[in-house]
Short mmCIF file of C-alpha atoms in Angstrom, two decimals:
data_model
loop_
_atom_site.label_atom_id
_atom_site.label_comp_id
_atom_site.label_asym_id
_atom_site.label_seq_id
_atom_site.Cartn_x
_atom_site.Cartn_y
_atom_site.Cartn_z
CA UNK A 1 0.06 -0.04 0.19
CA UNK A 2 1.68 3.41 -0.99
CA UNK A 3 1.11 6.37 0.85
CA UNK A 4 -1.80 7.67 -0.97
CA UNK A 5 -3.49 4.74 -0.70
CA UNK A 6 -2.99 4.58 3.17
CA UNK A 7 -3.76 8.32 3.49
CA UNK A 8 -7.37 7.67 1.79
CA UNK A 9 -7.73 4.97 3.69
CA UNK A 10 -6.81 6.36 7.12
CA UNK A 11 -9.66 9.73 6.24
CA UNK A 12 -12.18 7.08 5.54
CA UNK A 13 -11.71 5.06 8.59
CA UNK A 14 -11.68 8.21 10.68
CA UNK A 15 -14.79 9.50 8.96
CA UNK A 16 -16.71 6.42 9.61
CA UNK A 17 -16.18 6.82 13.64
CA UNK A 18 -16.87 10.36 13.41
CA UNK A 19 -17.88 10.30 17.47
CA UNK A 20 -14.72 8.75 18.68
CA UNK A 21 -12.45 10.93 16.26
CA UNK A 22 -14.25 14.22 17.41
CA UNK A 23 -14.16 12.94 21.16
CA UNK A 24 -10.26 12.69 20.49
CA UNK A 25 -9.88 16.02 18.97
CA UNK A 26 -12.10 17.57 21.47
CA UNK A 27 -10.04 16.13 24.59
CA UNK A 28 -6.63 17.68 22.53
CA UNK A 29 -8.12 20.88 21.47
CA UNK A 30 -9.50 21.66 24.95
CA UNK A 31 -6.38 21.03 26.68
CA UNK A 32 -4.67 23.56 24.27
CA UNK A 33 -7.49 26.28 24.52
CA UNK A 34 -7.14 26.02 28.58
CA UNK A 35 -3.82 26.54 28.82
CA UNK A 36 -3.24 29.04 26.22
CA UNK A 37 -6.11 30.96 28.25
CA UNK A 38 -4.39 30.59 31.50
CA UNK A 39 -1.19 31.38 30.69
CA UNK A 40 -2.23 34.25 28.58
CA UNK A 41 -3.81 35.91 31.69
CA UNK A 42 -1.26 35.59 33.76
CA UNK A 43 1.41 37.05 31.25
CA UNK A 44 -1.40 40.04 30.60
CA UNK A 45 -1.30 40.66 34.56
CA UNK A 46 2.47 41.03 34.56
CA UNK A 47 2.76 43.19 31.47
CA UNK A 48 0.31 45.22 32.59
CA UNK A 49 1.60 45.62 35.94
CA UNK A 50 4.83 46.74 34.36
CA UNK A 51 3.37 48.82 31.93
CA UNK A 52 1.71 50.91 34.89
CA UNK A 53 5.12 50.86 36.64
CA UNK A 54 6.93 52.24 33.60
CA UNK A 55 4.42 55.26 33.41
CA UNK A 56 5.33 56.58 36.69
CA UNK A 57 8.66 56.11 36.19
CA UNK A 58 11.99 53.88 35.87
CA UNK A 59 13.54 52.31 38.62
CA UNK A 60 13.15 55.30 40.80
CA UNK A 61 13.70 56.19 44.77
CA UNK A 62 12.43 59.44 45.81
CA UNK A 63 14.39 60.87 48.82
CA UNK A 64 12.54 63.53 50.88
CA UNK A 65 13.83 65.72 53.65
CA UNK A 66 12.12 65.06 56.97
CA UNK A 67 12.97 65.44 60.75
CA UNK A 68 16.00 63.89 62.46
CA UNK A 69 14.45 61.10 65.00
CA UNK A 70 17.99 60.19 66.50
CA UNK A 71 20.43 62.45 67.71
CA UNK A 72 23.60 63.00 66.13
CA UNK A 73 26.90 64.58 66.81
CA UNK A 74 25.77 66.39 69.50
CA UNK A 75 22.28 67.63 68.20
CA UNK A 76 18.94 66.97 69.50
CA UNK A 77 16.67 64.96 67.59
CA UNK A 78 13.60 66.63 66.08
CA UNK A 79 15.64 69.16 63.45
CA UNK A 80 13.80 70.18 60.75
CA UNK A 81 16.22 69.29 57.38
CA UNK A 82 15.71 70.77 53.86
CA UNK A 83 17.88 69.56 50.90
CA UNK A 84 19.50 72.31 48.91
CA UNK A 85 19.53 73.23 45.16
CA UNK A 86 23.26 72.00 45.06
CA UNK A 87 23.29 68.95 47.10
CA UNK A 88 22.25 66.39 44.43
CA UNK A 89 26.15 67.02 42.84
CA UNK A 90 27.97 65.86 46.35
CA UNK A 91 25.27 62.99 46.69
CA UNK A 92 26.15 61.86 43.27
CA UNK A 93 29.88 62.02 43.62
CA UNK A 94 29.39 60.02 46.85
CA UNK A 95 27.36 57.41 45.27
CA UNK A 96 28.68 55.58 42.45
CA UNK A 97 26.06 52.94 42.58
CA UNK A 98 23.32 55.37 41.35
CA UNK A 99 22.92 56.25 38.35
CA UNK A 100 21.15 59.62 38.39
CA UNK A 101 20.35 61.98 41.32
CA UNK A 102 18.29 64.74 40.25
CA UNK A 103 16.82 67.85 42.46
CA UNK A 104 13.19 68.73 41.94
CA UNK A 105 10.77 71.58 42.78
CA UNK A 106 7.44 71.93 42.29
CA UNK A 107 5.04 75.14 42.96
CA UNK A 108 1.65 76.34 41.81
CA UNK A 109 1.24 79.25 40.37
CA UNK A 110 -1.29 80.97 38.26
CA UNK A 111 -1.10 80.21 34.72
CA UNK A 112 -2.66 81.49 31.32
CA UNK A 113 -2.19 81.60 27.59
CA UNK A 114 -4.30 83.90 25.25
CA UNK A 115 -7.46 81.30 25.27
CA UNK A 116 -7.62 80.52 29.19
CA UNK A 117 -6.12 80.31 32.50
CA UNK A 118 -5.61 77.58 35.15
CA UNK A 119 -3.72 77.07 38.54
CA UNK A 120 -1.35 74.35 37.81
CA UNK A 121 1.56 72.68 39.40
CA UNK A 122 5.00 74.05 37.99
CA UNK A 123 7.64 71.16 37.83
CA UNK A 124 11.32 72.00 37.39
CA UNK A 125 14.01 69.16 37.34
CA UNK A 126 17.15 68.61 35.26
CA UNK A 127 16.91 67.00 31.71
CA UNK A 128 17.64 63.52 32.52
CA UNK A 129 13.82 64.28 34.38
CA UNK A 130 12.06 63.14 31.35
CA UNK A 131 13.83 59.77 31.05
CA UNK A 132 13.61 58.33 34.55
CA UNK A 133 9.75 59.98 35.15
CA UNK A 134 8.60 58.52 31.81
CA UNK A 135 7.48 62.37 30.05
CA UNK A 136 6.60 61.01 26.76
CA UNK A 137 6.64 64.00 24.31
CA UNK A 138 3.94 64.13 21.40
CA UNK A 139 4.86 67.21 19.97
CA UNK A 140 7.92 69.30 19.92
CA UNK A 141 10.53 68.49 22.48
CA UNK A 142 11.56 68.68 26.36
CA UNK A 143 13.76 70.77 27.47
CA UNK A 144 17.78 70.13 27.33
CA UNK A 145 21.13 71.25 29.23
CA UNK A 146 21.45 74.23 27.04
CA UNK A 147 17.79 75.64 28.51
CA UNK A 148 19.13 75.15 31.73
CA UNK A 149 22.22 76.61 31.54
CA UNK A 150 21.08 79.61 29.77
CA UNK A 151 18.10 79.76 32.12
CA UNK A 152 15.75 79.77 28.94
CA UNK A 153 12.10 80.50 29.66
CA UNK A 154 10.61 77.34 28.00
CA UNK A 155 7.75 74.76 29.38
CA UNK A 156 6.60 71.88 28.15
CA UNK A 157 3.21 71.33 28.95
CA UNK A 158 1.30 68.14 30.27
CA UNK A 159 -1.35 66.84 28.23
CA UNK A 160 -4.21 68.25 30.15
CA UNK A 161 -2.63 70.99 30.95
CA UNK A 162 -2.32 72.00 27.32
CA UNK A 163 -6.23 71.07 26.96
CA UNK A 164 -6.90 73.51 29.51
CA UNK A 165 -4.88 76.49 28.13
CA UNK A 166 -5.42 75.71 24.46
CA UNK A 167 -8.11 73.27 23.97
CA UNK A 168 -7.93 71.61 20.52
CA UNK A 169 -5.32 74.45 19.11
CA UNK A 170 -1.48 74.05 18.63
CA UNK A 171 0.40 75.40 21.52
CA UNK A 172 3.82 74.83 19.99
CA UNK A 173 5.26 78.28 19.66
CA UNK A 174 2.83 79.97 21.67
CA UNK A 175 3.58 82.12 25.00
CA UNK A 176 1.92 81.50 28.53
CA UNK A 177 2.63 83.39 31.28
CA UNK A 178 3.47 81.37 34.49
CA UNK A 179 2.63 83.97 37.47
CA UNK A 180 4.09 87.23 35.81
CA UNK A 181 6.78 85.46 33.64
CA UNK A 182 6.32 84.73 29.96
CA UNK A 183 7.50 81.49 28.94
CA UNK A 184 7.26 79.85 25.12
CA UNK A 185 5.98 76.32 25.04
CA UNK A 186 8.49 74.00 23.41
CA UNK A 187 6.77 70.66 23.65
CA UNK A 188 3.20 68.94 24.83
CA UNK A 189 3.56 65.79 26.57
CA UNK A 190 1.42 62.38 25.15
CA UNK A 191 -1.18 60.77 27.46
CA UNK A 192 -0.20 58.33 30.05
CA UNK A 193 -1.58 56.03 32.40
CA UNK A 194 -0.11 56.91 36.19
CA UNK A 195 -1.36 55.02 39.11
CA UNK A 196 0.22 56.89 41.64
CA UNK A 197 2.28 60.04 42.45
CA UNK A 198 3.77 62.18 45.09
CA UNK A 199 2.63 65.60 44.13
CA UNK A 200 0.15 65.26 41.28
CA UNK A 201 -0.72 63.59 38.23
CA UNK A 202 2.24 64.71 35.31
CA UNK A 203 -0.44 65.17 32.70
CA UNK A 204 -1.63 68.17 34.57
CA UNK A 205 1.60 69.87 35.11
CA UNK A 206 3.92 72.31 33.32
CA UNK A 207 7.69 71.45 33.17
CA UNK A 208 10.53 74.27 33.32
CA UNK A 209 14.55 73.91 33.68
CA UNK A 210 15.73 73.83 36.98
CA UNK A 211 17.80 76.74 36.49
CA UNK A 212 14.53 78.86 36.29
CA UNK A 213 12.00 77.11 38.65
CA UNK A 214 15.18 78.03 41.12
CA UNK A 215 14.82 81.78 39.80
CA UNK A 216 10.96 82.55 39.14
CA UNK A 217 9.59 80.24 41.93
CA UNK A 218 11.74 79.34 44.75
CA UNK A 219 10.21 77.69 47.80
CA UNK A 220 8.10 80.37 50.35
CA UNK A 221 9.47 80.79 53.94
CA UNK A 222 10.01 78.86 56.50
CA UNK A 223 11.82 76.72 53.50
CA UNK A 224 15.30 78.20 52.46
CA UNK A 225 14.99 80.20 49.23
CA UNK A 226 17.76 77.64 47.82
CA UNK A 227 15.78 74.24 49.13
CA UNK A 228 13.75 72.16 46.99
CA UNK A 229 11.44 68.87 47.25
CA UNK A 230 13.26 66.41 46.71
CA UNK A 231 16.06 63.89 44.83
CA UNK A 232 14.45 61.56 42.26
CA UNK A 233 17.37 58.77 42.24
CA UNK A 234 17.89 55.53 39.84
CA UNK A 235 20.23 52.54 40.52
CA UNK A 236 23.16 52.07 37.57
CA UNK A 237 21.56 48.93 37.65
CA UNK A 238 18.55 46.69 39.18
CA UNK A 239 21.62 44.79 41.44
CA UNK A 240 22.84 47.92 42.76
CA UNK A 241 19.49 49.09 44.21
CA UNK A 242 20.46 48.58 47.39
CA UNK A 243 24.02 49.90 47.49
CA UNK A 244 22.66 53.14 46.01
CA UNK A 245 19.88 53.35 48.59
CA UNK A 246 22.73 52.94 51.20
CA UNK A 247 25.40 55.44 49.88
CA UNK A 248 22.68 58.21 49.09
CA UNK A 249 21.70 58.30 52.79
CA UNK A 250 25.31 58.18 54.13
CA UNK A 251 26.38 61.24 51.89
CA UNK A 252 22.95 63.30 53.09
CA UNK A 253 24.03 62.37 56.63
CA UNK A 254 27.35 63.38 55.89
CA UNK A 255 26.22 66.84 54.44
CA UNK A 256 23.56 67.42 57.44
CA UNK A 257 24.99 65.84 60.23
CA UNK A 258 22.48 63.06 60.85
CA UNK A 259 22.40 59.24 61.84
CA UNK A 260 22.60 57.57 58.33
CA UNK A 261 20.20 54.71 59.91
CA UNK A 262 17.92 57.55 60.86
CA UNK A 263 15.08 56.81 58.19
CA UNK A 264 12.73 59.75 59.15
CA UNK A 265 15.35 62.62 58.50
CA UNK A 266 15.80 61.41 54.53
CA UNK A 267 12.71 59.10 53.84
CA UNK A 268 12.72 57.46 50.71
CA UNK A 269 9.57 55.94 48.93
CA UNK A 270 11.35 53.41 46.90
CA UNK A 271 9.01 52.11 44.05
CA UNK A 272 11.70 49.19 43.46
CA UNK A 273 10.67 47.92 46.37
CA UNK A 274 7.16 48.18 45.84
CA UNK A 275 7.67 46.74 42.48
CA UNK A 276 9.58 43.82 43.62
CA UNK A 277 6.30 43.22 46.02
CA UNK A 278 3.51 43.35 43.54
CA UNK A 279 5.79 41.32 40.92
CA UNK A 280 5.58 38.31 43.64
CA UNK A 281 1.86 39.04 43.60
CA UNK A 282 1.64 38.63 39.90
CA UNK A 283 3.97 35.88 39.72
CA UNK A 284 2.13 33.86 42.44
CA UNK A 285 -1.10 34.57 40.34
CA UNK A 286 0.54 33.39 37.26
CA UNK A 287 1.85 30.37 39.04
CA UNK A 288 -1.89 29.41 40.07
CA UNK A 289 -3.05 30.36 36.42
CA UNK A 290 -0.45 27.98 35.10
CA UNK A 291 -1.22 25.26 37.44
CA UNK A 292 -4.88 24.75 36.77
CA UNK A 293 -3.79 25.42 33.06
CA UNK A 294 -2.07 22.36 33.60
CA UNK A 295 -4.35 20.05 35.34
CA UNK A 296 -6.80 20.73 32.79
CA UNK A 297 -3.94 19.69 30.25
CA UNK A 298 -3.69 16.46 32.15
CA UNK A 299 -7.46 16.28 32.58
CA UNK A 300 -7.74 16.31 28.52
CA UNK A 301 -4.51 13.83 28.39
CA UNK A 302 -6.17 11.47 30.17
CA UNK A 303 -9.35 11.86 28.10
CA UNK A 304 -7.59 11.47 25.01
CA UNK A 305 -5.71 8.22 26.14
CA UNK A 306 -8.80 6.77 27.10
CA UNK A 307 -10.68 7.11 24.00
CA UNK A 308 -7.47 6.17 22.03
CA UNK A 309 -7.20 2.79 24.02
CA UNK A 310 -11.08 1.98 23.76
CA UNK A 311 -10.76 2.90 20.24
CA UNK A 312 -7.61 0.64 19.22
CA UNK A 313 -8.93 -2.29 21.49
CA UNK A 314 -12.80 -2.39 19.76
CA UNK A 315 -10.73 -2.47 15.97
CA UNK A 316 -8.73 -5.54 17.22
CA UNK A 317 -11.00 -7.83 14.94
CA UNK A 318 -10.00 -5.51 12.02
CA UNK A 319 -6.68 -5.89 12.61
CA UNK A 320 -6.83 -9.51 12.56
CA UNK A 321 -8.78 -9.01 9.11
CA UNK A 322 -6.12 -6.97 7.67
CA UNK A 323 -3.19 -9.56 9.19
CA UNK A 324 -5.09 -12.50 7.74
CA UNK A 325 -5.21 -11.07 3.75
CA UNK A 326 -1.76 -10.02 3.92
CA UNK A 327 -1.15 -6.88 5.69
CA UNK A 328 2.20 -6.55 7.49
CA UNK A 329 2.58 -5.52 11.09
CA UNK A 330 4.71 -2.33 9.91
CA UNK A 331 1.26 -1.34 7.48
CA UNK A 332 -0.66 -1.73 10.43
CA UNK A 333 1.27 0.11 12.29
CA UNK A 334 1.93 2.90 9.78
CA UNK A 335 -2.27 3.65 9.52
CA UNK A 336 -2.50 4.02 13.05
CA UNK A 337 0.41 6.32 13.25
CA UNK A 338 -0.98 8.32 10.30
CA UNK A 339 -4.36 8.17 11.89
CA UNK A 340 -3.32 9.56 15.29
CA UNK A 341 -0.98 12.11 13.36
CA UNK A 342 -4.21 13.73 11.43
CA UNK A 343 -5.87 13.57 14.57
CA UNK A 344 -3.29 15.46 16.80
CA UNK A 345 -2.36 17.89 14.09
CA UNK A 346 -6.03 18.78 13.00
CA UNK A 347 -7.45 19.37 16.46
CA UNK A 348 -3.94 21.15 17.67
CA UNK A 349 -4.56 23.46 14.59
CA UNK A 350 -8.18 24.14 15.89
CA UNK A 351 -6.98 24.45 19.85
CA UNK A 352 -4.20 26.91 18.94
CA UNK A 353 -6.98 28.71 16.59
CA UNK A 354 -9.24 28.79 19.22
CA UNK A 355 -7.37 29.98 22.19
CA UNK A 356 -5.61 32.73 20.08
CA UNK A 357 -8.59 33.78 18.18
CA UNK A 358 -10.16 34.04 21.43
CA UNK A 359 -7.31 36.15 23.54
CA UNK A 360 -7.37 38.34 20.00
CA UNK A 361 -11.45 39.31 20.49
CA UNK A 362 -10.86 39.84 24.33
CA UNK A 363 -7.79 42.06 23.74
CA UNK A 364 -10.04 44.51 21.43
CA UNK A 365 -12.03 45.29 24.41
CA UNK A 366 -11.06 48.13 26.97
CA UNK A 367 -8.91 46.44 29.58
CA UNK A 368 -8.53 47.80 33.34
CA UNK A 369 -5.61 49.67 34.66
CA UNK A 370 -3.32 46.87 35.87
CA UNK A 371 -4.23 44.26 33.05
CA UNK A 372 -2.80 44.38 29.34
CA UNK A 373 -5.11 41.64 27.94
CA UNK A 374 -4.90 37.97 27.46
CA UNK A 375 -1.43 37.53 26.13
CA UNK A 376 -0.74 33.68 24.92
CA UNK A 377 2.59 32.55 24.26
CA UNK A 378 4.02 30.10 21.75
CA UNK A 379 5.88 28.18 24.27
CA UNK A 380 2.56 27.24 26.36
CA UNK A 381 0.81 26.41 23.27
CA UNK A 382 3.47 24.63 21.58
CA UNK A 383 4.25 22.37 24.90
CA UNK A 384 0.48 21.75 25.53
CA UNK A 385 0.29 20.69 21.71
CA UNK A 386 3.50 18.02 22.00
CA UNK A 387 2.05 16.83 25.39
CA UNK A 388 -1.04 15.93 24.34
CA UNK A 389 -0.01 14.98 20.78
CA UNK A 390 2.15 12.44 22.53
CA UNK A 391 -0.33 10.85 24.47
CA UNK A 392 -2.81 10.48 21.56
CA UNK A 393 0.16 8.61 19.66
CA UNK A 394 1.76 6.50 21.93
CA UNK A 395 -1.95 5.75 23.30
CA UNK A 396 -2.56 4.51 19.85
CA UNK A 397 0.63 2.62 19.20
CA UNK A 398 0.95 0.92 21.87
CA UNK A 399 -2.49 -1.13 21.67
CA UNK A 400 -1.96 -1.21 18.14
CA UNK A 401 1.61 -2.89 18.40
CA UNK A 402 0.33 -5.68 20.81
CA UNK A 403 -2.71 -6.19 18.76
CA UNK A 404 -0.56 -6.74 15.57
CA UNK A 405 1.70 -9.00 17.45
CA UNK A 406 -1.62 -11.70 18.27
CA UNK A 407 -2.00 -14.61 15.77
CA UNK A 408 -4.62 -13.54 13.51
CA UNK A 409 -7.06 -16.38 14.30
CA UNK A 410 -6.67 -15.15 18.13
CA UNK A 411 -7.42 -11.59 16.71
CA UNK A 412 -10.80 -12.64 14.60
CA UNK A 413 -12.20 -14.54 17.99
CA UNK A 414 -11.87 -10.72 19.97
CA UNK A 415 -15.08 -9.73 21.01
CA UNK A 416 -15.48 -5.81 21.92
CA UNK A 417 -15.77 -5.78 25.84
CA UNK A 418 -14.03 -9.07 26.56
#
């Protein structure tokens, strides 16, 4: 029997036993669909969390000045601290594990354009602020080191700030007044999601160079005029996180004569620690969903195995007839192998198509903030296909091999259910 005849005969056999073929295919397809959806849900949760965290900033530690809670150098506890506008230079020199140490100052002021007015937060820092705080520019540009060095009166508008001041009109190149000071708009921020903040959502702010905010909008008494609100610190790498935090606190302790173990003197909002905690939670949920999917996969595998074993046993007489008319053991095994491969590949394609298609349909819907949708992975789909396919093929070949080894007369005497 050539391959074409073998294939035609196999398809006829499968068609003659439609219910059995359907049950086998359903078991394989269901297992693939279940693991695809479970892993996709876990991956969507993980990616959604990462996206929200990245929209706030990239591995940031925010260092606030507080009050000392420990005595140090003969000075009593309870002393109020204020960071200065030049401290970041010394802190950066003393903190080799840190990538950036940026000063930041923010103050509210009345703002007006020739179309509207609003009271918004004005924020000033150095140019790397755009990178570490994920300030995505939709139009124009962010301010540069040259803008800061020359104290240029330039401003970047948050997306909502732009709408309040200009509506749907173009804002680039326009002049706005921050208090009594004219500023030229050089950029407009893109919309972004932000799940947390320390002074408000970025889309509602106006960003100006650090040199300008210190000159035009310094802190008011009792804060010193050279004081800033906080430092934004990033480690050089994820592995340098703890070293960077420790070095920053020691550098500030040297500057302001407080105990470096005094966490109230220099309180740090560590978004990296928050991200680690959230990642543990999402990893746990992903493992749970994966475990449920694997259980469904094995249940499908058991169903496939049972159907295949029963199907082959019911065909013991057929195998005996084939052997009686001259079919070789190899020919019998080839037919069962081809049957199994057809069932496996058809059901695998159907399962992957349903699983990935359903994920694509769900992803068309608006998603909640921390969920990026159902994001299946090829690895999970292929592994489930390989596992169930292997179970189906072995479940068919093993009893077929035993039946093909039996004497034709004994095989012809076999009665189903005996």
